[in-house]
Amino acid sequence: MKKIEVEFTNAEWAVLESWMDAHRDALAERWGAETPEQVVHLLAMHGMDEGEALYRPE
């Protein structure tokens, strides 16, 4: 397993947490992501730079 360390400013972290708060239930149910670290991992694995891309119609 490889580990990547990512640094966020306080403002960036606040944006991530705010976005997670708005999508918390769906993130946990659909992706099993419950922490900011899991969400960053999910976004990286999907090659997306915007969280809304996770909610494209199936």
JSON list of N, CA and C in Angstrom, two decimals, residues 7-43:
[
{"chain": "A", "resi": 7, "resn": "GLU", "atom": "N", "xyz": [-1.79, 18.26, 2.09]},
{"chain": "A", "resi": 7, "resn": "GLU", "atom": "CA", "xyz": [-1.97, 19.37, 3.02]},
{"chain": "A", "resi": 7, "resn": "GLU", "atom": "C", "xyz": [-3.03, 20.32, 2.49]},
{"chain": "A", "resi": 8, "resn": "PHE", "atom": "N", "xyz": [-3.90, 20.76, 3.39]},
{"chain": "A", "resi": 8, "resn": "PHE", "atom": "CA", "xyz": [-4.95, 21.71, 3.06]},
{"chain": "A", "resi": 8, "resn": "PHE", "atom": "C", "xyz": [-4.80, 22.93, 3.95]},
{"chain": "A", "resi": 9, "resn": "THR", "atom": "N", "xyz": [-5.13, 24.09, 3.41]},
{"chain": "A", "resi": 9, "resn": "THR", "atom": "CA", "xyz": [-5.22, 25.28, 4.26]},
{"chain": "A", "resi": 9, "resn": "THR", "atom": "C", "xyz": [-6.47, 25.13, 5.11]},
{"chain": "A", "resi": 10, "resn": "ASN", "atom": "N", "xyz": [-6.59, 25.95, 6.13]},
{"chain": "A", "resi": 10, "resn": "ASN", "atom": "CA", "xyz": [-7.80, 25.90, 6.95]},
{"chain": "A", "resi": 10, "resn": "ASN", "atom": "C", "xyz": [-9.04, 26.19, 6.11]},
{"chain": "A", "resi": 11, "resn": "ALA", "atom": "N", "xyz": [-8.92, 27.13, 5.17]},
{"chain": "A", "resi": 11, "resn": "ALA", "atom": "CA", "xyz": [-10.06, 27.48, 4.32]},
{"chain": "A", "resi": 11, "resn": "ALA", "atom": "C", "xyz": [-10.44, 26.31, 3.41]},
{"chain": "A", "resi": 12, "resn": "GLU", "atom": "N", "xyz": [-9.46, 25.65, 2.84]},
{"chain": "A", "resi": 12, "resn": "GLU", "atom": "CA", "xyz": [-9.73, 24.49, 1.98]},
{"chain": "A", "resi": 12, "resn": "GLU", "atom": "C", "xyz": [-10.39, 23.37, 2.76]},
{"chain": "A", "resi": 13, "resn": "TRP", "atom": "N", "xyz": [-9.90, 23.14, 3.96]},
{"chain": "A", "resi": 13, "resn": "TRP", "atom": "CA", "xyz": [-10.46, 22.09, 4.80]},
{"chain": "A", "resi": 13, "resn": "TRP", "atom": "C", "xyz": [-11.91, 22.43, 5.17]},
{"chain": "A", "resi": 14, "resn": "ALA", "atom": "N", "xyz": [-12.18, 23.69, 5.43]},
{"chain": "A", "resi": 14, "resn": "ALA", "atom": "CA", "xyz": [-13.54, 24.12, 5.77]},
{"chain": "A", "resi": 14, "resn": "ALA", "atom": "C", "xyz": [-14.48, 23.88, 4.59]},
{"chain": "A", "resi": 15, "resn": "VAL", "atom": "N", "xyz": [-14.02, 24.14, 3.36]},
{"chain": "A", "resi": 15, "resn": "VAL", "atom": "CA", "xyz": [-14.84, 23.89, 2.18]},
{"chain": "A", "resi": 15, "resn": "VAL", "atom": "C", "xyz": [-15.14, 22.40, 2.05]},
{"chain": "A", "resi": 16, "resn": "LEU", "atom": "N", "xyz": [-14.12, 21.57, 2.25]},
{"chain": "A", "resi": 16, "resn": "LEU", "atom": "CA", "xyz": [-14.31, 20.12, 2.17]},
{"chain": "A", "resi": 16, "resn": "LEU", "atom": "C", "xyz": [-15.30, 19.64, 3.22]},
{"chain": "A", "resi": 17, "resn": "GLU", "atom": "N", "xyz": [-15.14, 20.10, 4.44]},
{"chain": "A", "resi": 17, "resn": "GLU", "atom": "CA", "xyz": [-16.05, 19.67, 5.50]},
{"chain": "A", "resi": 17, "resn": "GLU", "atom": "C", "xyz": [-17.48, 20.15, 5.25]},
{"chain": "A", "resi": 18, "resn": "SER", "atom": "N", "xyz": [-17.62, 21.37, 4.75]},
{"chain": "A", "resi": 18, "resn": "SER", "atom": "CA", "xyz": [-18.95, 21.91, 4.45]},
{"chain": "A", "resi": 18, "resn": "SER", "atom": "C", "xyz": [-19.62, 21.09, 3.35]},
{"chain": "A", "resi": 19, "resn": "TRP", "atom": "N", "xyz": [-18.86, 20.76, 2.31]},
{"chain": "A", "resi": 19, "resn": "TRP", "atom": "CA", "xyz": [-19.41, 19.95, 1.22]},
{"chain": "A", "resi": 19, "resn": "TRP", "atom": "C", "xyz": [-19.80, 18.57, 1.74]},
{"chain": "A", "resi": 20, "resn": "MET", "atom": "N", "xyz": [-18.94, 18.00, 2.59]},
{"chain": "A", "resi": 20, "resn": "MET", "atom": "CA", "xyz": [-19.25, 16.69, 3.16]},
{"chain": "A", "resi": 20, "resn": "MET", "atom": "C", "xyz": [-20.52, 16.73, 4.01]},
{"chain": "A", "resi": 21, "resn": "ASP", "atom": "N", "xyz": [-20.68, 17.79, 4.79]},
{"chain": "A", "resi": 21, "resn": "ASP", "atom": "CA", "xyz": [-21.89, 17.92, 5.61]},
{"chain": "A", "resi": 21, "resn": "ASP", "atom": "C", "xyz": [-23.15, 17.90, 4.75]},
{"chain": "A", "resi": 22, "resn": "ALA", "atom": "N", "xyz": [-23.07, 18.54, 3.58]},
{"chain": "A", "resi": 22, "resn": "ALA", "atom": "CA", "xyz": [-24.23, 18.61, 2.69]},
{"chain": "A", "resi": 22, "resn": "ALA", "atom": "C", "xyz": [-24.52, 17.27, 2.01]},
{"chain": "A", "resi": 23, "resn": "HIS", "atom": "N", "xyz": [-23.52, 16.39, 1.94]},
{"chain": "A", "resi": 23, "resn": "HIS", "atom": "CA", "xyz": [-23.67, 15.13, 1.21]},
{"chain": "A", "resi": 23, "resn": "HIS", "atom": "C", "xyz": [-23.37, 13.89, 2.07]},
{"chain": "A", "resi": 24, "resn": "ARG", "atom": "N", "xyz": [-23.29, 14.08, 3.36]},
{"chain": "A", "resi": 24, "resn": "ARG", "atom": "CA", "xyz": [-22.81, 13.02, 4.26]},
{"chain": "A", "resi": 24, "resn": "ARG", "atom": "C", "xyz": [-23.55, 11.69, 4.10]},
{"chain": "A", "resi": 25, "resn": "ASP", "atom": "N", "xyz": [-24.87, 11.71, 4.10]},
{"chain": "A", "resi": 25, "resn": "ASP", "atom": "CA", "xyz": [-25.63, 10.46, 4.02]},
{"chain": "A", "resi": 25, "resn": "ASP", "atom": "C", "xyz": [-25.39, 9.74, 2.70]},
{"chain": "A", "resi": 26, "resn": "ALA", "atom": "N", "xyz": [-25.42, 10.48, 1.61]},
{"chain": "A", "resi": 26, "resn": "ALA", "atom": "CA", "xyz": [-25.21, 9.87, 0.29]},
{"chain": "A", "resi": 26, "resn": "ALA", "atom": "C", "xyz": [-23.79, 9.34, 0.15]},
{"chain": "A", "resi": 27, "resn": "LEU", "atom": "N", "xyz": [-22.82, 10.09, 0.66]},
{"chain": "A", "resi": 27, "resn": "LEU", "atom": "CA", "xyz": [-21.42, 9.63, 0.59]},
{"chain": "A", "resi": 27, "resn": "LEU", "atom": "C", "xyz": [-21.25, 8.30, 1.32]},
{"chain": "A", "resi": 28, "resn": "ALA", "atom": "N", "xyz": [-21.83, 8.22, 2.50]},
{"chain": "A", "resi": 28, "resn": "ALA", "atom": "CA", "xyz": [-21.70, 7.00, 3.29]},
{"chain": "A", "resi": 28, "resn": "ALA", "atom": "C", "xyz": [-22.45, 5.84, 2.64]},
{"chain": "A", "resi": 29, "resn": "GLU", "atom": "N", "xyz": [-23.66, 6.10, 2.17]},
{"chain": "A", "resi": 29, "resn": "GLU", "atom": "CA", "xyz": [-24.49, 5.03, 1.60]},
{"chain": "A", "resi": 29, "resn": "GLU", "atom": "C", "xyz": [-23.94, 4.53, 0.26]},
{"chain": "A", "resi": 30, "resn": "ARG", "atom": "N", "xyz": [-23.62, 5.45, -0.61]},
{"chain": "A", "resi": 30, "resn": "ARG", "atom": "CA", "xyz": [-23.21, 5.05, -1.97]},
{"chain": "A", "resi": 30, "resn": "ARG", "atom": "C", "xyz": [-21.75, 4.66, -2.07]},
{"chain": "A", "resi": 31, "resn": "TRP", "atom": "N", "xyz": [-20.89, 5.36, -1.32]},
{"chain": "A", "resi": 31, "resn": "TRP", "atom": "CA", "xyz": [-19.45, 5.17, -1.48]},
{"chain": "A", "resi": 31, "resn": "TRP", "atom": "C", "xyz": [-18.75, 4.64, -0.24]},
{"chain": "A", "resi": 32, "resn": "GLY", "atom": "N", "xyz": [-19.43, 4.61, 0.89]},
{"chain": "A", "resi": 32, "resn": "GLY", "atom": "CA", "xyz": [-18.79, 4.16, 2.13]},
{"chain": "A", "resi": 32, "resn": "GLY", "atom": "C", "xyz": [-17.78, 5.16, 2.65]},
{"chain": "A", "resi": 33, "resn": "ALA", "atom": "N", "xyz": [-17.88, 6.40, 2.22]},
{"chain": "A", "resi": 33, "resn": "ALA", "atom": "CA", "xyz": [-16.94, 7.45, 2.63]},
{"chain": "A", "resi": 33, "resn": "ALA", "atom": "C", "xyz": [-17.55, 8.25, 3.77]},
{"chain": "A", "resi": 34, "resn": "GLU", "atom": "N", "xyz": [-16.87, 8.23, 4.91]},
{"chain": "A", "resi": 34, "resn": "GLU", "atom": "CA", "xyz": [-17.39, 8.92, 6.09]},
{"chain": "A", "resi": 34, "resn": "GLU", "atom": "C", "xyz": [-16.44, 9.96, 6.65]},
{"chain": "A", "resi": 35, "resn": "THR", "atom": "N", "xyz": [-15.22, 10.00, 6.16]},
{"chain": "A", "resi": 35, "resn": "THR", "atom": "CA", "xyz": [-14.24, 10.96, 6.66]},
{"chain": "A", "resi": 35, "resn": "THR", "atom": "C", "xyz": [-13.70, 11.80, 5.51]},
{"chain": "A", "resi": 36, "resn": "PRO", "atom": "N", "xyz": [-13.15, 12.99, 5.80]},
{"chain": "A", "resi": 36, "resn": "PRO", "atom": "CA", "xyz": [-12.55, 13.79, 4.74]},
{"chain": "A", "resi": 36, "resn": "PRO", "atom": "C", "xyz": [-11.45, 13.02, 4.00]},
{"chain": "A", "resi": 37, "resn": "GLU", "atom": "N", "xyz": [-10.68, 12.24, 4.71]},
{"chain": "A", "resi": 37, "resn": "GLU", "atom": "CA", "xyz": [-9.62, 11.46, 4.07]},
{"chain": "A", "resi": 37, "resn": "GLU", "atom": "C", "xyz": [-10.19, 10.46, 3.07]},
{"chain": "A", "resi": 38, "resn": "GLN", "atom": "N", "xyz": [-11.29, 9.83, 3.42]},
{"chain": "A", "resi": 38, "resn": "GLN", "atom": "CA", "xyz": [-11.92, 8.87, 2.50]},
{"chain": "A", "resi": 38, "resn": "GLN", "atom": "C", "xyz": [-12.49, 9.57, 1.27]},
{"chain": "A", "resi": 39, "resn": "VAL", "atom": "N", "xyz": [-13.02, 10.77, 1.46]},
{"chain": "A", "resi": 39, "resn": "VAL", "atom": "CA", "xyz": [-13.57, 11.52, 0.33]},
{"chain": "A", "resi": 39, "resn": "VAL", "atom": "C", "xyz": [-12.45, 11.94, -0.61]},
{"chain": "A", "resi": 40, "resn": "VAL", "atom": "N", "xyz": [-11.33, 12.42, -0.07]},
{"chain": "A", "resi": 40, "resn": "VAL", "atom": "CA", "xyz": [-10.19, 12.80, -0.91]},
{"chain": "A", "resi": 40, "resn": "VAL", "atom": "C", "xyz": [-9.69, 11.58, -1.67]},
{"chain": "A", "resi": 41, "resn": "HIS", "atom": "N", "xyz": [-9.62, 10.45, -1.01]},
{"chain": "A", "resi": 41, "resn": "HIS", "atom": "CA", "xyz": [-9.21, 9.21, -1.68]},
{"chain": "A", "resi": 41, "resn": "HIS", "atom": "C", "xyz": [-10.17, 8.87, -2.80]},
{"chain": "A", "resi": 42, "resn": "LEU", "atom": "N", "xyz": [-11.46, 8.94, -2.53]},
{"chain": "A", "resi": 42, "resn": "LEU", "atom": "CA", "xyz": [-12.47, 8.65, -3.54]},
{"chain": "A", "resi": 42, "resn": "LEU", "atom": "C", "xyz": [-12.33, 9.58, -4.75]},
{"chain": "A", "resi": 43, "resn": "LEU", "atom": "N", "xyz": [-12.17, 10.86, -4.50]},
{"chain": "A", "resi": 43, "resn": "LEU", "atom": "CA", "xyz": [-12.02, 11.81, -5.60]},
{"chain": "A", "resi": 43, "resn": "LEU", "atom": "C", "xyz": [-10.75, 11.53, -6.40]}
]
